Amino acid sequence: MKIMKVEGNHKLSGTIKISGAKNSSVALLPASLLADTDVTICNVPEITDTDVLCETLEYLGADVRRASESVVITPTIENKVIPQELTKKLRASYYFMGALLGKYKHVEIYLPGGCSIGKRPIDLHLKGFEALGATITNDDEGKYVVDAKELKGANIYLDIASVGATINIMLAAVLANGKTIIDNAAKEPEIVNIATYLNNMGAKITGAGTSEIRITGVEKLHGCYHEVIPDRIETGTYLIIGALVGENLKVFNVIPEHVEALTSKLQEMGVNITIGSDSIVVSSKESYKPVNIKTMVYPGFATDLQQPFSVLAARCNGKMKVEETIWENRFMHLPELEKLGMKVERTGMVATFTGPNKLKGAEVKATDLRAGAALVAAALAAEGETTITDVEHILRGYEGIVEKLTDVGAKIKIEEI
Ligand code: EPZ
């Protein structure tokens, strides 16, 4: 098991480069199977989630060549059952359903149940596949078999603007016969990044980034070159760290509009940030005005930043309310933050923090990816040393986090125990 040791209360100055977006990459890699010839994807972050997907592509027979931050894929595969030992490592393996159904009209995949932050149902994904003409069976070991004689375009309304369902239906529809409309589609920037990738392959998708996406099926798709957009959640995480311990901390390779909900909250609190065209500079202060947040679908406040953001309550005079509306179990970091000295009460889906708090190092546990990010932020602001266990969660989604933080002055290291 890996643990992280952080000696807190050091000012961080210098520059952090943001990597490619995890939540784009985990869809772009499976989507590569839709092309008939080689694809090259640049700016793919080297994190365990992308490692698992590259391993799955190779398991299926594709040739995957990785060179620093780009991946070249020759998508020739034999379509076969994707086993649970691969899919249990990563929820986003479900994108292989849309890609393999779209390309081969058949997919067999073991999908794990919910993961720590919630049940993680895929009913909307399956409803979309059925609307396109697929039949689905799944046994009680979690094996799904999705089959279609023909995929025909359809009008699909999503009860929830689900990121995963929107992307998975796009993947299944690009080679279908006829037109598909996805109504109440998710509008996250990652959706636009996937749609651009598919259009670069020769797909005909319009409306990505709006709540109505139109797809006209084409005969086949060819290889292409594509770039992953910067990770807006990684960006937000480092901005929050900068608000806690930064001194002219510059975060670059950023798309500022993708983190607007966060930066406007930070400015409302009195955080000192300067927003450039592709970078943001942030410096910390001793105390801020408390604000309330409510997580929403994009462009609202991102649920993935809810946990790291809540650490700022330690610098606020008064109460901060944090309401989570997307995931039913995204408060597992609260007891860990209390060990570091934060004061919080939870009622239902609202956590109310009372600051200010003097954070002191302790031993804490990362329960999930973004909870782990919150603990790193709190540890950097705490007096003394903090040990974070189960850091594998953190390494799933933050490329080079120890190197990036060390380069700007943090005292942070990972040990194998
Ligand atoms: C994506 O998850 C992200 N993951 C999540 O980031 C992010 O929190 C989430 O979108 C919301 O922004 C990836 O992109 C790999 P959803 P996804 O489908 O697609 C319900 C992180 O920390 N729902 O938009 O799984 C669901 O239960 C991760 O990087 C259904 O009911 O999220 C949830 O309440 C965590 N049925 C809501 O919709 C479905 O078929 C939003 O889920 C699908 C979803």
Tab-separated table of C-alpha atoms in Angstrom, residues 16 22 50 54 62 109 126 140-141 146 154 206 215 245 253 274 287 304 325 327 332 370 404-405 407 414:
chain	number	residue	atom	x	y	z
A	16	ILE	CA	2.092	24.084	-12.162
A	22	LYS	CA	-8.919	12.426	-16.999
A	50	THR	CA	-5.575	5.631	-18.440
A	54	CYS	CA	-4.692	1.032	-22.436
A	62	ALA	CA	-5.394	-3.343	-30.282
A	109	ILE	CA	-18.554	-6.820	-20.552
A	126	LEU	CA	-28.829	1.070	-21.478
A	140	ASP	CA	-26.242	-11.632	-11.619
A	141	GLU	CA	-22.450	-11.671	-11.903
A	146	VAL	CA	-25.499	-5.985	-25.694
A	154	ALA	CA	-33.501	7.469	-32.568
A	206	THR	CA	-23.543	18.819	-33.985
A	215	ILE	CA	-25.782	12.711	-34.782
A	245	VAL	CA	-0.896	28.164	0.736
A	253	ASN	CA	-2.403	25.204	-19.631
A	274	THR	CA	-5.526	36.893	-11.577
A	287	SER	CA	-8.977	34.700	6.165
A	304	ASP	CA	-15.764	16.905	-8.379
A	325	THR	CA	-26.833	17.218	-5.488
A	327	TRP	CA	-23.742	11.846	-5.752
A	332	MET	CA	-16.750	10.458	3.188
A	370	ARG	CA	-11.592	13.765	-4.748
A	404	LYS	CA	4.098	19.095	-9.394
A	405	LEU	CA	3.697	20.100	-5.738
A	407	ASP	CA	8.407	21.735	-7.800
A	414	ILE	CA	4.981	8.868	-1.266
